[in-house]
mmCIF file of C-alpha atoms in Angstrom:
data_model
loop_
_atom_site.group_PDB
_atom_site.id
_atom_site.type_symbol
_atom_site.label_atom_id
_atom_site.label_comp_id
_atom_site.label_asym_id
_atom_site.label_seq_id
_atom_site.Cartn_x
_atom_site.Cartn_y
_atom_site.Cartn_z
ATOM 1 C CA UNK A 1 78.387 109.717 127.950
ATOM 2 C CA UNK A 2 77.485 113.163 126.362
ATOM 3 C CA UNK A 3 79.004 115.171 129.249
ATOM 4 C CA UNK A 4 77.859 118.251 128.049
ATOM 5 C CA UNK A 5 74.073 116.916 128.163
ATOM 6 C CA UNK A 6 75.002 115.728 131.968
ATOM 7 C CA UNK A 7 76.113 119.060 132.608
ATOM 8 C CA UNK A 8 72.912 120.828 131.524
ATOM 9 C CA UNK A 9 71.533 118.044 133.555
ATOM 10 C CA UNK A 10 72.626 119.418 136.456
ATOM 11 C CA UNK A 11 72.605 122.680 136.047
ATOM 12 C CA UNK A 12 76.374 123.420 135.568
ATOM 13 C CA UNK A 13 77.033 126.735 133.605
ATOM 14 C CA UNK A 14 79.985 126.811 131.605
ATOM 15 C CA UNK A 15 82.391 125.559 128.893
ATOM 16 C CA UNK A 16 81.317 122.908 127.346
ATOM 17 C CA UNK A 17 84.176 120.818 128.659
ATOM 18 C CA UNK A 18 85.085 122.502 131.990
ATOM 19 C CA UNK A 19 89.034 122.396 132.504
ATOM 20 C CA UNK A 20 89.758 119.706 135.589
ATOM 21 C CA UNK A 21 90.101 122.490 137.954
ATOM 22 C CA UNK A 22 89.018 122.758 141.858
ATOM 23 C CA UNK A 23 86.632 125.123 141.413
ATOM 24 C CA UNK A 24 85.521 123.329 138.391
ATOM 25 C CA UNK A 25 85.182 120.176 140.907
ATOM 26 C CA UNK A 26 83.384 122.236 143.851
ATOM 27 C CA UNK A 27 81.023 123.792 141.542
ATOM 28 C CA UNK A 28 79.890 120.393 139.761
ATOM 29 C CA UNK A 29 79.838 118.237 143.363
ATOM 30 C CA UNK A 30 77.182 121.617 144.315
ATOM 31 C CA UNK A 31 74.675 121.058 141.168
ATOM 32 C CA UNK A 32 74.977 117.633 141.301
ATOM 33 C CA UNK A 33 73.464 117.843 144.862
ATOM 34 C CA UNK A 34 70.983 120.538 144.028
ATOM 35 C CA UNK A 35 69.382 118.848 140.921
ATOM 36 C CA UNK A 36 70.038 115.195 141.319
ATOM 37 C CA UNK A 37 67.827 113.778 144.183
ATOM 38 C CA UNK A 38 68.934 110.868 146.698
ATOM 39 C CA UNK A 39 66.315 108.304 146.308
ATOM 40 C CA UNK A 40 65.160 104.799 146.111
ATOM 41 C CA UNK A 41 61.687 105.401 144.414
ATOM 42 C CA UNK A 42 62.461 102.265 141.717
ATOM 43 C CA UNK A 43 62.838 99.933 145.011
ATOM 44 C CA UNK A 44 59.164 100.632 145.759
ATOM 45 C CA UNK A 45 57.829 100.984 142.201
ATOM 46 C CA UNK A 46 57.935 97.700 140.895
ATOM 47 C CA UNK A 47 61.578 97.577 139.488
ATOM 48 C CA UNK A 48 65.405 96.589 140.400
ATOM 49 C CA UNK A 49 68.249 98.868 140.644
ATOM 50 C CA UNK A 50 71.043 98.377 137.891
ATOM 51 C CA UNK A 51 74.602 99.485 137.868
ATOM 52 C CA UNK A 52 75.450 99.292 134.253
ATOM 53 C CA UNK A 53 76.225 102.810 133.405
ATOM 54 C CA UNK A 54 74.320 103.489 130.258
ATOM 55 C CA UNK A 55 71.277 102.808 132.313
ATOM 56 C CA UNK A 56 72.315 105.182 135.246
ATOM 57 C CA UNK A 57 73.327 107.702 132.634
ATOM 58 C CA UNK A 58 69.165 106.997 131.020
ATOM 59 C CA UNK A 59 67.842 107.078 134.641
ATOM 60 C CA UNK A 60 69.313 109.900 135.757
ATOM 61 C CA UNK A 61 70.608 112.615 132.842
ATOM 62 C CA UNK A 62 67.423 111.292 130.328
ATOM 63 C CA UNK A 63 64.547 110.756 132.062
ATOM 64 C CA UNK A 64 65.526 113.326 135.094
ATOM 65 C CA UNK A 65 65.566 110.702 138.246
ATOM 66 C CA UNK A 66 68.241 110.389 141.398
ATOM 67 C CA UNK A 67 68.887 107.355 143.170
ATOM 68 C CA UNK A 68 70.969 106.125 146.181
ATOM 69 C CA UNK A 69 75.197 105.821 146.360
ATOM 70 C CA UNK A 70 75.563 103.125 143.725
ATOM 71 C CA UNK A 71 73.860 105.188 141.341
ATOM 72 C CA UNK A 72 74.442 108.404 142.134
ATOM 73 C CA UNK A 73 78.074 108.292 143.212
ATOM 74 C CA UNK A 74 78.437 105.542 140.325
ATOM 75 C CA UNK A 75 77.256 108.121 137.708
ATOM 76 C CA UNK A 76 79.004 110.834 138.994
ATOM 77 C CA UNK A 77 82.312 109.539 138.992
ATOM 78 C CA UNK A 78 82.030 108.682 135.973
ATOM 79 C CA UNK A 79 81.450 112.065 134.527
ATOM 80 C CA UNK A 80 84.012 112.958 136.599
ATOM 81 C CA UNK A 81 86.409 110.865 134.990
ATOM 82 C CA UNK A 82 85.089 112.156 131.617
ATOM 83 C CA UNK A 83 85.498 115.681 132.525
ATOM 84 C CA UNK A 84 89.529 114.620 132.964
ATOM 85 C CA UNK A 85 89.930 114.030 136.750
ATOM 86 C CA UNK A 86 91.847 111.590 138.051
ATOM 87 C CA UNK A 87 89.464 109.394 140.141
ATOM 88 C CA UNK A 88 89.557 106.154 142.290
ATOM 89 C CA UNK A 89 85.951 104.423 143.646
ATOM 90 C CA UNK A 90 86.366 103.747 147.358
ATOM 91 C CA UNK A 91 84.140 101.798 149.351
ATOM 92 C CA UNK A 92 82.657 102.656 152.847
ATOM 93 C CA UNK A 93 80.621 101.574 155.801
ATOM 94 C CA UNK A 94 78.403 103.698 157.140
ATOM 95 C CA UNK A 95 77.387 104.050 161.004
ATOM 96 C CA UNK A 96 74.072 103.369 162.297
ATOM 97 C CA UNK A 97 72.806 106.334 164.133
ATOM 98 C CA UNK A 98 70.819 104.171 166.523
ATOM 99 C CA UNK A 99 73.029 101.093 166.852
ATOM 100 C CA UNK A 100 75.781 102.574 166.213
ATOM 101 C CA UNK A 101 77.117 99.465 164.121
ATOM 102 C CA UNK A 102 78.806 100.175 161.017
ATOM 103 C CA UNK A 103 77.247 98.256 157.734
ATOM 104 C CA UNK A 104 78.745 95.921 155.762
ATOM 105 C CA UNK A 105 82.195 96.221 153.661
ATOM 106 C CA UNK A 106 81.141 97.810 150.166
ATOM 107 C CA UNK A 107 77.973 99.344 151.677
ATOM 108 C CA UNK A 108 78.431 102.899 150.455
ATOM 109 C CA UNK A 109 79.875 104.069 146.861
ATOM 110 C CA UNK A 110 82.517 107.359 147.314
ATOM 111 C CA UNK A 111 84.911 108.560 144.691
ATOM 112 C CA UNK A 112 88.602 110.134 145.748
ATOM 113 C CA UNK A 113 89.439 112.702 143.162
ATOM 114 C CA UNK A 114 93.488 113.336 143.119
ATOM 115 C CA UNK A 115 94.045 117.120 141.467
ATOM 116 C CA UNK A 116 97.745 118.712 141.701
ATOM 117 C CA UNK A 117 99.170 116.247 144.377
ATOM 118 C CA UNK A 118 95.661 116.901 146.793
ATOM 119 C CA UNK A 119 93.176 114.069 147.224
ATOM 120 C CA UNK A 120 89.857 114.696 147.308
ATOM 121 C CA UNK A 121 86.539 113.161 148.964
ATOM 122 C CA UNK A 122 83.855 113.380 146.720
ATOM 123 C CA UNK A 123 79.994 111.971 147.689
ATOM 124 C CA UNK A 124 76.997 113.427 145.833
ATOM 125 C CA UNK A 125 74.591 110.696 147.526
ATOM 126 C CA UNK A 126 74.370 110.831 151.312
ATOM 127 C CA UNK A 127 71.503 112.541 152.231
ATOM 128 C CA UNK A 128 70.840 115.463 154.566
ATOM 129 C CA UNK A 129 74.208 114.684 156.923
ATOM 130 C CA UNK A 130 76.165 114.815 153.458
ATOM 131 C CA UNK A 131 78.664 117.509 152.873
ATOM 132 C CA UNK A 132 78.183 119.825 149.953
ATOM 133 C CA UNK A 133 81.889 120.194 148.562
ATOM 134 C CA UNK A 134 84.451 117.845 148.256
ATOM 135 C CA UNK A 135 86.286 117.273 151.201
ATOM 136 C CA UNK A 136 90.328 117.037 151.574
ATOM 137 C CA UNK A 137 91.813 114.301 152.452
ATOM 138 C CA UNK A 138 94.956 115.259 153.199
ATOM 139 C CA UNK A 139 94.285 117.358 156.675
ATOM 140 C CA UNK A 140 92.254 115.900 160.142
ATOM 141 C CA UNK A 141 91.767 119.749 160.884
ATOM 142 C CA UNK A 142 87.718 120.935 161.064
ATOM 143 C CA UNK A 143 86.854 121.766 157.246
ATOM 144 C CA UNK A 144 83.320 124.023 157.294
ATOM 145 C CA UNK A 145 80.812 124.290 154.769
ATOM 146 C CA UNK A 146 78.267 127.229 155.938
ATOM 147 C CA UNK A 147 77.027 126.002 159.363
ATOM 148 C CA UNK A 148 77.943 122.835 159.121
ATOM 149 C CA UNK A 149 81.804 121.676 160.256
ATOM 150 C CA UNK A 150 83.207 117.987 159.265
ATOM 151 C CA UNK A 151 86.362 116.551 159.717
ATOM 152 C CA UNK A 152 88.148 112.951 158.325
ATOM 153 C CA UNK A 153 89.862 111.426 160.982
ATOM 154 C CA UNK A 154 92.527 108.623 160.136
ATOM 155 C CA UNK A 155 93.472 105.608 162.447
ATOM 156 C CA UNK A 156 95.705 103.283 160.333
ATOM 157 C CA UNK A 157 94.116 102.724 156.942
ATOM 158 C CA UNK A 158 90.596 103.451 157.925
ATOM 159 C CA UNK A 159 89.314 106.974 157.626
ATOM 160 C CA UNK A 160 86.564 108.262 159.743
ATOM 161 C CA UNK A 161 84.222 110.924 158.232
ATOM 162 C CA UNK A 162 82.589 112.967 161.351
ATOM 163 C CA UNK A 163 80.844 116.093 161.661
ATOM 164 C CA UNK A 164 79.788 118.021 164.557
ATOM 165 C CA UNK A 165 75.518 117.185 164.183
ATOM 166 C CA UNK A 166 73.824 120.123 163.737
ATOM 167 C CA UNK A 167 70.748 119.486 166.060
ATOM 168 C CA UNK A 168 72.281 118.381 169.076
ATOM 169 C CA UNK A 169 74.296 121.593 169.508
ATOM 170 C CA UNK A 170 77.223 119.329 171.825
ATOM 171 C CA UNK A 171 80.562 120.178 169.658
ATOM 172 C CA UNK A 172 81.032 116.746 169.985
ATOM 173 C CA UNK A 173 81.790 114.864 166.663
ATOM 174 C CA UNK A 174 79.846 111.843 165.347
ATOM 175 C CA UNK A 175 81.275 109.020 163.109
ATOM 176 C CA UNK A 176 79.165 109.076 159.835
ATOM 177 C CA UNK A 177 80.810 106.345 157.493
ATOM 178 C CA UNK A 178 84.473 104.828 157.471
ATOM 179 C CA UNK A 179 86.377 103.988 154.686
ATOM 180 C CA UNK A 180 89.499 102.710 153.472
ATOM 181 C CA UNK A 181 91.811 104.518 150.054
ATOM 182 C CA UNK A 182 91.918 101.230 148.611
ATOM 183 C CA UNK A 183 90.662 101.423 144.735
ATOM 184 C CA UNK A 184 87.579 99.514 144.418
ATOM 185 C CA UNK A 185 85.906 98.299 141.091
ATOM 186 C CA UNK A 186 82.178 98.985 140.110
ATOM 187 C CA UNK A 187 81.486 95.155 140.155
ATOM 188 C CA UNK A 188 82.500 95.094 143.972
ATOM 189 C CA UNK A 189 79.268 96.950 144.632
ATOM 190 C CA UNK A 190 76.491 94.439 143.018
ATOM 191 C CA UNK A 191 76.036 92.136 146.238
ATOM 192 C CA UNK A 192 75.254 95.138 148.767
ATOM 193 C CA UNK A 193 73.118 97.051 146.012
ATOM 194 C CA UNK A 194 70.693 93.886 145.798
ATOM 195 C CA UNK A 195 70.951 93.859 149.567
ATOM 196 C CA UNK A 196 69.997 96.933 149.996
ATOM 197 C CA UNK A 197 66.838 96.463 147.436
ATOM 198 C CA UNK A 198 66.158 93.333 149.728
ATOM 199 C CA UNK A 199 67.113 93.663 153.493
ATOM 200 C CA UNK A 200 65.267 94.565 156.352
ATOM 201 C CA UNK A 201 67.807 96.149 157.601
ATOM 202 C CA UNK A 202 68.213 98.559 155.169
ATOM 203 C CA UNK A 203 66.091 101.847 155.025
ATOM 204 C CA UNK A 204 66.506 101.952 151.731
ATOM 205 C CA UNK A 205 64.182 98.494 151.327
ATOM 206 C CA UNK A 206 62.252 99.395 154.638
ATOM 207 C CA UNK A 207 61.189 103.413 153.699
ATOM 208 C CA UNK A 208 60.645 105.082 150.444
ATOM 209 C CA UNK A 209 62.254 108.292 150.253
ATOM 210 C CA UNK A 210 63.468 111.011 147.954
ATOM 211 C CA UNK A 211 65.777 114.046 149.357
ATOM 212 C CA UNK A 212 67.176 117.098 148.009
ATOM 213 C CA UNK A 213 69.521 119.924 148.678
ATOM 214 C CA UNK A 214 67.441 123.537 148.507
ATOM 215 C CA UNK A 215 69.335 126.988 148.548
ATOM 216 C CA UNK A 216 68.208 127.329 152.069
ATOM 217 C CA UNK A 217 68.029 123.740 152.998
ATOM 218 C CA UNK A 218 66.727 120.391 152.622
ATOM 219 C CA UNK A 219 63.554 118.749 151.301
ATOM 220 C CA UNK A 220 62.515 115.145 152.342
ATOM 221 C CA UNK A 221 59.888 112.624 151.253
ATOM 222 C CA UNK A 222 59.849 109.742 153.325
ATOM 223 C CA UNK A 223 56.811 106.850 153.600
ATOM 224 C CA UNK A 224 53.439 110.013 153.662
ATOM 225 C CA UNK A 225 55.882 112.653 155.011
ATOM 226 C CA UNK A 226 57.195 115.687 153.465
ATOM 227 C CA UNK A 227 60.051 117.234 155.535
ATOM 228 C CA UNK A 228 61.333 120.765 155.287
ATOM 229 C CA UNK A 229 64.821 121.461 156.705
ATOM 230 C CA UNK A 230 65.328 125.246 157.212
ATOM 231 C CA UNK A 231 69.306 126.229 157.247
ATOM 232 C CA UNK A 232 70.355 128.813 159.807
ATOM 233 C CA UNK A 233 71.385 131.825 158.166
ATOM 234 C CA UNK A 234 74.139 132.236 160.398
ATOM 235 C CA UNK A 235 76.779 129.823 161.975
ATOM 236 C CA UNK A 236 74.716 130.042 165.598
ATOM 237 C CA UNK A 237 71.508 129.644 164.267
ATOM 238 C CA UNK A 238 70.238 125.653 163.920
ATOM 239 C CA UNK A 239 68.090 123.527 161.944
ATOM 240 C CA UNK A 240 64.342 123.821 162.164
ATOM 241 C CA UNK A 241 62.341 121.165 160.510
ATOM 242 C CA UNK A 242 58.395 121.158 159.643
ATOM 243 C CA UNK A 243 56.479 117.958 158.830
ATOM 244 C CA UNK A 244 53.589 117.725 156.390
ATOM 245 C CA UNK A 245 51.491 114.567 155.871
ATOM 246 C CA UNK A 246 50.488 113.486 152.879
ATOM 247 C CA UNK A 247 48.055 111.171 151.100
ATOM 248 C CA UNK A 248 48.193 108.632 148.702
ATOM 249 C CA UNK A 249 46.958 110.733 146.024
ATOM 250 C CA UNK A 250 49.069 113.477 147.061
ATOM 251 C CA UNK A 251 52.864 111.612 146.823
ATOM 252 C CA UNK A 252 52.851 111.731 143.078
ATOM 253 C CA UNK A 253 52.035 115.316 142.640
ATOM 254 C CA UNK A 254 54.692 115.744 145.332
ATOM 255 C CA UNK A 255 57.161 114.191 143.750
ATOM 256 C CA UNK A 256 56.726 115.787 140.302
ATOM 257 C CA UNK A 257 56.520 119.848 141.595
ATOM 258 C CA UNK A 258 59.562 119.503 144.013
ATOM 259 C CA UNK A 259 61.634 116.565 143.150
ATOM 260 C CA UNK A 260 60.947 116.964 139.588
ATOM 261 C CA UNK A 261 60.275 112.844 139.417
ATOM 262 C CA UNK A 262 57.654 110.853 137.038
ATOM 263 C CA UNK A 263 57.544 107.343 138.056
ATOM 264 C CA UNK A 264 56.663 105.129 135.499
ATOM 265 C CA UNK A 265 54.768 102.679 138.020
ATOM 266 C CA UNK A 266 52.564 103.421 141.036
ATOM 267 C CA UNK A 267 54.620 103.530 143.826
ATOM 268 C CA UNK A 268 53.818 102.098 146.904
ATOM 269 C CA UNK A 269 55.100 104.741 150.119
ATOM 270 C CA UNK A 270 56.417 102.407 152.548
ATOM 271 C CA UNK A 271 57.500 103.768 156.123
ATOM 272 C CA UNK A 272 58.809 100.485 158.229
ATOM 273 C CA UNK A 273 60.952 99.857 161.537
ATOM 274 C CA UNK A 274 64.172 99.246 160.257
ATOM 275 C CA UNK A 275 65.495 95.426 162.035
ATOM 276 C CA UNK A 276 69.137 95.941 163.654
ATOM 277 C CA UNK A 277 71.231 93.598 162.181
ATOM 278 C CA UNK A 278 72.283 90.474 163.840
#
């Protein structure tokens, strides 16, 4: 790990070796999500995810590529660690927006960073409903970031992340992913990585896609669609979204000018139903 190189990586301006500090930890969870994209391209490019972290830390800081919890959350936490926070991997399960059936045990990669006493949630790979700063874990109260407003609810060991969604404009909170604070090992991942390479009911084996955080909001590549997110400018104001098609011949040039992504191998854009599970 040559943090400093991870931290140019990302964007993260600075001492060389940041001092473990909250705002230290806000401002690296921020670039991480600005610079790092959440993707599965190697899924539909001809290769296999691996976990190891000298690979992650060749995927992503070296040849410039994202990837989805395992990898990005893996990596991250580790820097994290190397930067001199005190971290713990958690696992969660996240909810199915349609089914509303939580995923297996180990399905999602998280990190708890403990600084002064104060836990910390800490998730740099969950897409456009992901939160941009680390989260506290120590209050159920409302916790915005810009228009957006989460909370973690706790019922026995389980915690709930929710937020209030942002396009359905009801105030009513929807269950995102659960989790427990139990400390988790990278090893415990494997299974539900190679499951999600190989499962069709996964998105990340049934849709190739590539997202990114933008100053004013979100860009997505999924399957031959490019979607824009637009960000409010004020708490009232709500998401508007534009959809471009694209062509074969299109996706790589795509991918290069926003994501910032060379794939080594021709990828094949894939855009399937996604089966319920049993």
């Amino acid at each position: 790990m040559d943090v400093q190189k991870y931290l140019l990586r990302i964007g993260y301006e600075g001492p060389a070796l940041p001092t473990p500090t909250l705002a230290a930890l806000q401002r690296v969870h921020r670039c991480h999500l600005s610079t790092v994209p959440f993707e599965n391209l190697t899924v539909h490019s001809g290769g296999r995810v691996r976990l190891d972290l000298p690979h992650l830390y060749d995927k992503i800081v070296n040849h410039r590529r994202g990837g989805f919890c395992f990898e990005n959350n893996g990596l991250f936490s580790w820097l994290l660690s190397e930067m001199g926070f005190e971290v713990n991997i958690l696992a969660g399960q996240v909810r199915n927006a349609i089914t509303g059936l939580y995923g297996p045990p180990f399905d999602h990669f998280i990190s708890m960073v403990t600084l002064e006493g104060h836990r910390w949630l800490c998730d740099v790979a969950f897409g456009g409903s992901g939160f941009e700063f680390p989260m506290s874990l120590e209050t159920e109260e409302p916790q915005k970031q810009g228009h957006r407003v989460y909370r973690i609810r706790q019922a026995g060991e389980m915690h709930f992340l929710e937020w209030q969604d942002e396009e359905r404009e009801t105030g009513q909170w929807t269950e995102l992913y659960k989790f427990t604070l139990d400390t988790r090992h990278r090893g415990d991942f494997i299974e539900m990585c190679d499951y999600h390479q190989s499962s069709p009911s996964s998105i990340f084996f049934c849709k190739s896609l590539c997202s990114i955080l933008k100053p004013t909001g979100r860009l997505t590549y999924i399957g031959h669609k490019l979607i824009t997110s637009q960000f409010p400018s004020d708490e009232a104001g709500t998401v508007t979204k534009t959809t471009r098609e694209l062509t074969d011949e299109e996706i790589p040039d795509i991918l290069k000018e926003e994501f910032g992504i060379m794939l080594e191998s021709q990828l094949v854009p894939k855009d399937e139903t996604i089966t319920p599970p049993l």
